[in-house]
PDB file of C-alpha atoms and ligand atoms in Angstrom:
ATOM      1  CA  MET A  45      16.009 -15.062  13.146  1.00 95.00           C
ATOM      2  CA  LYS A  46      13.100 -15.732  10.780  1.00 98.00           C
ATOM      3  CA  SER A  47      10.133 -13.390  10.704  1.00 98.00           C
ATOM      4  CA  TYR A  48       6.454 -13.610   9.910  1.00 98.00           C
ATOM      5  CA  VAL A  49       3.550 -11.347   9.022  1.00 98.00           C
ATOM      6  CA  VAL A  50      -0.020 -12.076  10.162  1.00 98.00           C
ATOM      7  CA  LEU A  51      -3.039 -11.062   8.076  1.00 98.00           C
ATOM      8  CA  ILE A  52      -6.332 -10.518   9.889  1.00 98.00           C
ATOM      9  CA  SER A  53      -9.807  -9.137   9.175  1.00 98.00           C
ATOM     10  CA  GLY A  54     -11.437  -8.873  12.600  1.00 97.00           C
ATOM     11  CA  ARG A  55     -11.233 -10.175  16.146  1.00 97.00           C
ATOM     12  CA  GLY A  56      -7.752 -11.590  15.755  1.00 98.00           C
ATOM     13  CA  SER A  57      -7.832 -14.313  18.411  1.00 98.00           C
ATOM     14  CA  ASN A  58      -5.672 -16.609  16.259  1.00 98.00           C
ATOM     15  CA  MET A  59      -3.183 -13.778  15.746  1.00 98.00           C
ATOM     16  CA  ARG A  60      -3.126 -13.355  19.494  1.00 98.00           C
ATOM     17  CA  SER A  61      -2.436 -17.048  20.059  1.00 98.00           C
ATOM     18  CA  LEU A  62       0.490 -16.775  17.605  1.00 98.00           C
ATOM     19  CA  LEU A  63       1.948 -13.718  19.314  1.00 98.00           C
ATOM     20  CA  GLU A  64       1.581 -15.331  22.736  1.00 98.00           C
ATOM     21  CA  ALA A  65       3.176 -18.612  21.666  1.00 97.00           C
ATOM     22  CA  ASP A  66       6.765 -17.409  21.975  1.00 94.00           C
ATOM     23  CA  LEU A  67       7.511 -18.625  18.457  1.00 98.00           C
ATOM     24  CA  PRO A  68      11.099 -18.932  17.253  1.00 98.00           C
ATOM     25  CA  GLY A  69      10.626 -15.962  14.932  1.00 98.00           C
ATOM     26  CA  ARG A  70       9.808 -12.282  15.045  1.00 98.00           C
ATOM     27  CA  CYS A  71       6.356 -10.975  14.181  1.00 98.00           C
ATOM     28  CA  ALA A  72       7.299  -8.218  11.701  1.00 98.00           C
ATOM     29  CA  ALA A  73       3.746  -6.880  11.316  1.00 98.00           C
ATOM     30  CA  VAL A  74       0.031  -7.516  11.593  1.00 98.00           C
ATOM     31  CA  ILE A  75      -1.884  -6.325   8.530  1.00 98.00           C
ATOM     32  CA  SER A  76      -5.666  -5.992   8.297  1.00 98.00           C
ATOM     33  CA  ASN A  77      -7.901  -5.333   5.321  1.00 98.00           C
ATOM     34  CA  ARG A  78     -10.357  -3.635   7.715  1.00 98.00           C
ATOM     35  CA  PRO A  79      -9.365  -0.454   9.563  1.00 98.00           C
ATOM     36  CA  ASP A  80     -11.693  -1.345  12.469  1.00 97.00           C
ATOM     37  CA  ALA A  81     -10.335  -4.863  13.070  1.00 97.00           C
ATOM     38  CA  ALA A  82     -10.202  -5.328  16.842  1.00 96.00           C
ATOM     39  CA  GLY A  83      -7.027  -7.373  16.548  1.00 96.00           C
ATOM     40  CA  LEU A  84      -5.040  -4.317  15.436  1.00 98.00           C
ATOM     41  CA  ASP A  85      -5.255  -2.788  18.913  1.00 97.00           C
ATOM     42  CA  TYR A  86      -3.828  -5.899  20.502  1.00 97.00           C
ATOM     43  CA  ALA A  87      -0.895  -5.930  18.061  1.00 98.00           C
ATOM     44  CA  ARG A  88      -0.139  -2.264  18.782  1.00 97.00           C
ATOM     45  CA  GLU A  89      -0.316  -2.902  22.540  1.00 97.00           C
ATOM     46  CA  ARG A  90       2.378  -5.538  22.090  1.00 97.00           C
ATOM     47  CA  GLY A  91       4.536  -3.146  20.093  1.00 97.00           C
ATOM     48  CA  VAL A  92       4.031  -5.036  16.828  1.00 98.00           C
ATOM     49  CA  PRO A  93       3.707  -2.785  13.752  1.00 98.00           C
ATOM     50  CA  ALA A  94       0.043  -2.792  12.685  1.00 98.00           C
ATOM     51  CA  ALA A  95      -0.917  -1.750   9.169  1.00 98.00           C
ATOM     52  CA  VAL A  96      -4.149  -1.489   7.204  1.00 98.00           C
ATOM     53  CA  VAL A  97      -4.654  -2.155   3.506  1.00 98.00           C
ATOM     54  CA  ASP A  98      -8.345  -1.327   3.188  1.00 98.00           C
ATOM     55  CA  HIS A  99      -9.910  -3.390   0.410  1.00 97.00           C
ATOM     56  CA  LYS A 100     -12.638  -0.763   0.029  1.00 97.00           C
ATOM     57  CA  ALA A 101     -10.051   1.766  -1.147  1.00 97.00           C
ATOM     58  CA  PHE A 102      -9.367  -0.233  -4.326  1.00 97.00           C
ATOM     59  CA  ALA A 103     -11.395  -0.479  -7.488  1.00 95.00           C
ATOM     60  CA  GLY A 104     -10.955  -4.222  -7.799  1.00 95.00           C
ATOM     61  CA  ARG A 105      -9.467  -7.316  -6.280  1.00 95.00           C
ATOM     62  CA  GLU A 106      -6.326  -7.253  -8.396  1.00 97.00           C
ATOM     63  CA  ALA A 107      -5.347  -3.734  -7.298  1.00 98.00           C
ATOM     64  CA  PHE A 108      -5.992  -4.697  -3.675  1.00 98.00           C
ATOM     65  CA  ASP A 109      -3.848  -7.816  -4.033  1.00 98.00           C
ATOM     66  CA  VAL A 110      -0.970  -5.785  -5.507  1.00 98.00           C
ATOM     67  CA  ALA A 111      -1.108  -3.269  -2.644  1.00 98.00           C
ATOM     68  CA  LEU A 112      -1.335  -6.015  -0.034  1.00 98.00           C
ATOM     69  CA  ALA A 113       1.626  -7.890  -1.536  1.00 98.00           C
ATOM     70  CA  ALA A 114       3.686  -4.675  -1.496  1.00 98.00           C
ATOM     71  CA  ALA A 115       2.757  -4.034   2.141  1.00 98.00           C
ATOM     72  CA  ILE A 116       3.841  -7.553   3.092  1.00 98.00           C
ATOM     73  CA  ASP A 117       7.048  -7.419   1.035  1.00 98.00           C
ATOM     74  CA  ALA A 118       8.080  -4.224   2.843  1.00 98.00           C
ATOM     75  CA  TYR A 119       8.632  -6.409   5.926  1.00 98.00           C
ATOM     76  CA  ARG A 120      10.471  -9.159   3.968  1.00 98.00           C
ATOM     77  CA  PRO A 121       8.883 -11.979   6.015  1.00 98.00           C
ATOM     78  CA  ASP A 122       9.833 -15.639   5.705  1.00 98.00           C
ATOM     79  CA  LEU A 123       6.260 -16.682   6.455  1.00 99.00           C
ATOM     80  CA  VAL A 124       2.790 -15.197   5.906  1.00 99.00           C
ATOM     81  CA  LEU A 125       0.010 -16.399   8.236  1.00 99.00           C
ATOM     82  CA  LEU A 126      -3.630 -15.869   7.278  1.00 98.00           C
ATOM     83  CA  ALA A 127      -5.473 -15.724  10.602  1.00 98.00           C
ATOM     84  CA  GLY A 128      -9.151 -15.055  10.059  1.00 98.00           C
ATOM     85  CA  PHE A 129      -8.324 -13.147   6.875  1.00 98.00           C
ATOM     86  CA  MET A 130     -11.637 -13.032   5.043  1.00 97.00           C
ATOM     87  CA  ARG A 131     -10.689 -11.949   1.503  1.00 96.00           C
ATOM     88  CA  VAL A 132     -10.211 -14.343  -1.364  1.00 96.00           C
ATOM     89  CA  LEU A 133      -6.727 -13.810  -2.803  1.00 97.00           C
ATOM     90  CA  GLY A 134      -6.009 -14.007  -6.540  1.00 98.00           C
ATOM     91  CA  ASP A 135      -3.645 -16.489  -8.155  1.00 98.00           C
ATOM     92  CA  PRO A 136      -0.711 -14.061  -8.721  1.00 98.00           C
ATOM     93  CA  PHE A 137      -0.789 -13.133  -5.026  1.00 98.00           C
ATOM     94  CA  VAL A 138      -0.932 -16.755  -3.925  1.00 98.00           C
ATOM     95  CA  GLU A 139       1.861 -17.741  -6.296  1.00 98.00           C
ATOM     96  CA  ARG A 140       4.083 -14.926  -5.036  1.00 98.00           C
ATOM     97  CA  PHE A 141       3.961 -16.398  -1.524  1.00 98.00           C
ATOM     98  CA  ALA A 142       3.826 -20.061  -2.575  1.00 98.00           C
ATOM     99  CA  GLY A 143       5.322 -22.412  -0.006  1.00 98.00           C
ATOM    100  CA  ARG A 144       5.510 -19.697   2.641  1.00 98.00           C
ATOM    101  CA  MET A 145       1.865 -18.865   3.326  1.00 98.00           C
ATOM    102  CA  LEU A 146      -0.367 -20.796   5.728  1.00 98.00           C
ATOM    103  CA  ASN A 147      -4.077 -20.493   6.517  1.00 98.00           C
ATOM    104  CA  ILE A 148      -6.263 -21.716   9.368  1.00 98.00           C
ATOM    105  CA  HIS A 149      -9.718 -22.921   8.408  1.00 98.00           C
ATOM    106  CA  PRO A 150     -12.527 -23.832  10.828  1.00 98.00           C
ATOM    107  CA  SER A 151     -13.366 -27.302   9.524  1.00 98.00           C
ATOM    108  CA  LEU A 152     -11.745 -30.651   8.862  1.00 98.00           C
ATOM    109  CA  LEU A 153     -10.863 -29.994   5.225  1.00 98.00           C
ATOM    110  CA  PRO A 154     -11.693 -31.126   2.611  1.00 98.00           C
ATOM    111  CA  ALA A 155     -15.085 -31.048   4.349  1.00 98.00           C
ATOM    112  CA  PHE A 156     -16.777 -27.646   4.500  1.00 98.00           C
ATOM    113  CA  PRO A 157     -14.570 -25.219   2.585  1.00 98.00           C
ATOM    114  CA  GLY A 158     -15.768 -21.614   2.415  1.00 97.00           C
ATOM    115  CA  LEU A 159     -17.991 -19.860   4.924  1.00 97.00           C
ATOM    116  CA  ASN A 160     -20.470 -20.929   7.653  1.00 98.00           C
ATOM    117  CA  THR A 161     -18.600 -24.139   8.343  1.00 98.00           C
ATOM    118  CA  HIS A 162     -20.106 -24.760  11.792  1.00 98.00           C
ATOM    119  CA  ALA A 163     -23.707 -24.326  10.651  1.00 98.00           C
ATOM    120  CA  SER A 164     -23.014 -26.618   7.675  1.00 98.00           C
ATOM    121  CA  ALA A 165     -21.477 -29.268   9.923  1.00 98.00           C
ATOM    122  CA  LEU A 166     -24.504 -29.206  12.222  1.00 98.00           C
ATOM    123  CA  GLN A 167     -26.934 -29.255   9.338  1.00 98.00           C
ATOM    124  CA  LEU A 168     -25.259 -32.287   7.811  1.00 98.00           C
ATOM    125  CA  GLY A 169     -25.116 -34.037  11.178  1.00 97.00           C
ATOM    126  CA  VAL A 170     -21.419 -34.857  11.255  1.00 97.00           C
ATOM    127  CA  ARG A 171     -20.290 -36.174  14.649  1.00 96.00           C
ATOM    128  CA  ILE A 172     -16.697 -35.020  14.300  1.00 96.00           C
ATOM    129  CA  HIS A 173     -15.738 -31.487  13.320  1.00 97.00           C
ATOM    130  CA  GLY A 174     -12.563 -29.451  13.745  1.00 97.00           C
ATOM    131  CA  CYS A 175      -9.988 -27.216  12.132  1.00 97.00           C
ATOM    132  CA  THR A 176      -7.149 -27.384   9.630  1.00 97.00           C
ATOM    133  CA  VAL A 177      -3.897 -25.545   8.955  1.00 97.00           C
ATOM    134  CA  HIS A 178      -2.851 -25.785   5.310  1.00 98.00           C
ATOM    135  CA  PHE A 179      -0.481 -24.231   2.811  1.00 98.00           C
ATOM    136  CA  VAL A 180      -2.322 -21.739   0.624  1.00 98.00           C
ATOM    137  CA  THR A 181      -2.619 -22.657  -3.047  1.00 98.00           C
ATOM    138  CA  PRO A 182      -4.767 -21.077  -5.766  1.00 96.00           C
ATOM    139  CA  SER A 183      -7.795 -23.295  -5.115  1.00 94.00           C
ATOM    140  CA  LEU A 184      -9.742 -22.019  -2.138  1.00 95.00           C
ATOM    141  CA  ASP A 185      -9.256 -23.961   1.131  1.00 96.00           C
ATOM    142  CA  ALA A 186      -7.725 -26.852  -0.806  1.00 97.00           C
ATOM    143  CA  GLY A 187      -3.978 -26.541  -0.180  1.00 97.00           C
ATOM    144  CA  PRO A 188      -1.810 -29.314   1.298  1.00 97.00           C
ATOM    145  CA  ILE A 189      -2.752 -30.034   4.906  1.00 97.00           C
ATOM    146  CA  VAL A 190      -0.199 -29.506   7.674  1.00 96.00           C
ATOM    147  CA  ILE A 191      -2.134 -30.316  10.863  1.00 96.00           C
ATOM    148  CA  GLN A 192      -5.721 -30.836  11.972  1.00 96.00           C
ATOM    149  CA  ALA A 193      -7.534 -31.076  15.288  1.00 96.00           C
ATOM    150  CA  ALA A 194     -10.879 -32.725  15.829  1.00 96.00           C
ATOM    151  CA  VAL A 195     -13.693 -32.031  18.267  1.00 96.00           C
ATOM    152  CA  ALA A 196     -16.821 -34.070  18.917  1.00 96.00           C
ATOM    153  CA  VAL A 197     -20.114 -32.498  17.923  1.00 97.00           C
ATOM    154  CA  LEU A 198     -22.242 -32.627  21.066  1.00 96.00           C
ATOM    155  CA  PRO A 199     -25.993 -32.902  21.451  1.00 95.00           C
ATOM    156  CA  GLY A 200     -27.462 -29.424  21.805  1.00 95.00           C
ATOM    157  CA  ASP A 201     -24.612 -27.731  19.942  1.00 97.00           C
ATOM    158  CA  ASP A 202     -25.424 -24.604  18.025  1.00 98.00           C
ATOM    159  CA  PRO A 203     -22.984 -22.938  15.622  1.00 98.00           C
ATOM    160  CA  ALA A 204     -21.654 -20.542  18.265  1.00 98.00           C
ATOM    161  CA  ARG A 205     -21.015 -23.239  20.873  1.00 98.00           C
ATOM    162  CA  LEU A 206     -19.377 -25.537  18.355  1.00 98.00           C
ATOM    163  CA  ALA A 207     -17.290 -22.641  16.985  1.00 98.00           C
ATOM    164  CA  GLY A 208     -16.033 -21.899  20.491  1.00 98.00           C
ATOM    165  CA  ARG A 209     -14.717 -25.437  20.999  1.00 97.00           C
ATOM    166  CA  VAL A 210     -13.163 -25.502  17.531  1.00 97.00           C
ATOM    167  CA  LEU A 211     -11.513 -22.123  18.189  1.00 98.00           C
ATOM    168  CA  GLU A 212      -9.787 -23.511  21.299  1.00 97.00           C
ATOM    169  CA  GLN A 213      -8.176 -26.110  19.033  1.00 96.00           C
ATOM    170  CA  GLU A 214      -7.293 -23.496  16.400  1.00 97.00           C
ATOM    171  CA  HIS A 215      -5.296 -21.687  19.068  1.00 97.00           C
ATOM    172  CA  LEU A 216      -3.261 -24.853  19.639  1.00 96.00           C
ATOM    173  CA  ILE A 217      -2.585 -26.085  16.125  1.00 96.00           C
ATOM    174  CA  TYR A 218      -1.790 -22.778  14.398  1.00 97.00           C
ATOM    175  CA  PRO A 219       1.137 -21.878  16.671  1.00 97.00           C
ATOM    176  CA  GLN A 220       2.320 -25.485  16.323  1.00 96.00           C
ATOM    177  CA  ALA A 221       2.357 -25.282  12.510  1.00 97.00           C
ATOM    178  CA  ALA A 222       4.028 -21.845  12.568  1.00 98.00           C
ATOM    179  CA  ARG A 223       6.669 -23.165  14.964  1.00 97.00           C
ATOM    180  CA  TRP A 224       7.476 -26.088  12.678  1.00 95.00           C
ATOM    181  CA  PHE A 225       7.872 -23.725   9.723  1.00 97.00           C
ATOM    182  CA  LEU A 226      10.022 -21.204  11.587  1.00 98.00           C
ATOM    183  CA  GLU A 227      12.211 -24.017  12.913  1.00 96.00           C
ATOM    184  CA  GLY A 228      12.802 -25.126   9.330  1.00 96.00           C
ATOM    185  CA  ARG A 229      11.098 -28.507   9.830  1.00 95.00           C
ATOM    186  CA  LEU A 230       8.058 -27.864   7.658  1.00 96.00           C
ATOM    187  CA  ARG A 231       8.098 -27.217   3.912  1.00 97.00           C
ATOM    188  CA  LEU A 232       6.168 -27.730   0.729  1.00 97.00           C
ATOM    189  CA  ALA A 233       8.106 -29.932  -1.707  1.00 95.00           C
ATOM    190  CA  GLY A 234       6.630 -30.875  -5.060  1.00 94.00           C
ATOM    191  CA  GLY A 235       3.186 -29.890  -3.827  1.00 94.00           C
ATOM    192  CA  ARG A 236       3.405 -32.150  -0.771  1.00 95.00           C
ATOM    193  CA  VAL A 237       3.934 -31.315   2.874  1.00 95.00           C
ATOM    194  CA  GLU A 238       7.255 -32.404   4.345  1.00 95.00           C
ATOM    195  CA  LEU A 239       7.592 -32.389   8.115  1.00 93.00           C
ATOM    196  CA  ASP A 240      10.821 -33.484   9.753  1.00 91.00           C
ATOM    197  CA  ASP A 241      10.583 -35.570  12.891  1.00 75.00           C
ATOM    198  CA  ASP A 242       9.334 -33.700  15.915  1.00 66.00           C
ATOM    199  CA  PRO A 243       9.448 -35.637  19.185  1.00 65.00           C
ATOM    200  CA  ALA A 244       6.760 -33.340  20.561  1.00 63.00           C
ATOM    201  CA  ARG A 245       4.309 -34.204  17.801  1.00 64.00           C
ATOM    202  CA  PRO A 246       1.391 -36.256  19.112  1.00 60.00           C
ATOM    203  CA  ALA A 247       1.190 -39.688  17.486  1.00 53.00           C
ATOM    204  CA  ALA A 248      -2.514 -39.161  16.957  1.00 52.00           C
ATOM    205  CA  LEU A 249      -4.785 -36.314  17.837  1.00 52.00           C
ATOM    206  CA  ARG A 250      -7.337 -37.414  20.357  1.00 49.00           C
ATOM    207  CA  VAL A 251     -11.002 -36.793  19.792  1.00 49.00           C
ATOM    208  CA  PRO A 252     -12.759 -36.213  23.110  1.00 50.00           C
ATOM    209  CA  ASP A 253     -15.127 -39.033  24.057  1.00 47.00           C
ATOM    210  CA  THR A 254     -18.399 -38.613  22.306  1.00 49.00           C
ATOM    211  CA  PRO A 255     -21.659 -39.103  24.161  1.00 49.00           C
ATOM    212  CA  TRP A 256     -23.459 -40.159  20.969  1.00 50.00           C
ATOM    213  CA  PRO A 257     -24.586 -43.782  21.005  1.00 48.00           C
ATOM    214  CA  SER A 258     -22.661 -46.123  18.743  1.00 45.00           C
ATOM    215  CA  PRO A 259     -24.632 -47.293  15.720  1.00 42.00           C
TER     216      PRO A 259
HETATM  217  C1  LIG B 235     -11.400 -18.360  12.878  1.00 84.28           C
HETATM  218  O1  LIG B 235     -12.317 -19.328  13.314  1.00 84.28           O
HETATM  219  C2  LIG B 235     -10.749 -18.796  11.587  1.00 84.28           C
HETATM  220  O2  LIG B 235     -10.532 -20.165  11.504  1.00 84.28           O
HETATM  221  C3  LIG B 235     -11.780 -18.366  10.581  1.00 84.28           C
HETATM  222  O3  LIG B 235     -12.253 -17.127  11.045  1.00 84.28           O
HETATM  223  C4  LIG B 235     -12.119 -17.083  12.467  1.00 84.28           C
HETATM  224  C5  LIG B 235     -11.328 -15.843  12.811  1.00 84.28           C
HETATM  225  O4  LIG B 235     -11.249 -15.666  14.187  1.00 84.28           O
HETATM  226  N1  LIG B 235     -11.237 -18.273   9.280  1.00 84.28           N
HETATM  227  C6  LIG B 235     -11.927 -18.489   8.165  1.00 84.28           C
HETATM  228  O5  LIG B 235     -13.110 -18.755   8.155  1.00 84.28           O
HETATM  229  C7  LIG B 235     -11.123 -18.347   6.892  1.00 84.28           C
HETATM  230  N2  LIG B 235     -11.910 -18.729   5.782  1.00 84.28           N
HETATM  231  P1  LIG B 235     -10.104 -14.764  14.816  1.00 84.28           P
HETATM  232  O6  LIG B 235     -10.140 -13.419  14.086  1.00 84.28           O
HETATM  233  O7  LIG B 235     -10.506 -14.609  16.245  1.00 84.28           O
HETATM  234  O8  LIG B 235      -8.804 -15.465  14.640  1.00 84.28           O
END
């Protein structure tokens, strides 16, 4: 059976959705760069090994990356899942896990890479927002896209309310992407995403009806 490691930095709700999804693979460990990440407790409660590689204990990013890679390698996972992992990873780290590391990002990439995606979406006035699962490549939030889900931006939304609706979709699409990978249907080939036929895959993701007037 394949195995995966989840990297978190805080709350860990995406990690939780992965662990609860009954994926066709074993969660070998949850690793956090913050000792106080709330998600660690949940992993331990489920009997999943929980480890900390505290970025503050290292002089620089490279040393942290080396220690984190060693911690992951100790579990020999087939797949690494960044789930609210809030450190930028250097090129050698990313290349070591090329083709077997996914990330979830709270926007419809390539729109709104980086931080504060929900506030940026509201400020720009987009009517459709959402989330993206992508393979991790050296350029930040720019790797090949596996799956996206869209939500309508509603009148009266603030960043927290919008984030909550996007998060509900994150909890659906990340387990889906992880399942495809662990089933051997999803791969990166020549820098492009290959996904074998999946009868359960929706033909198109539905955007909930928007109350905004048409132009
Ligand atoms: C999620 O919304 C995730 O998409 C985002 O952080 C949140 C973590 O929540 N990730 C990023 O912004 C990565 N750049 P969680 O800890 O409850 O999963």
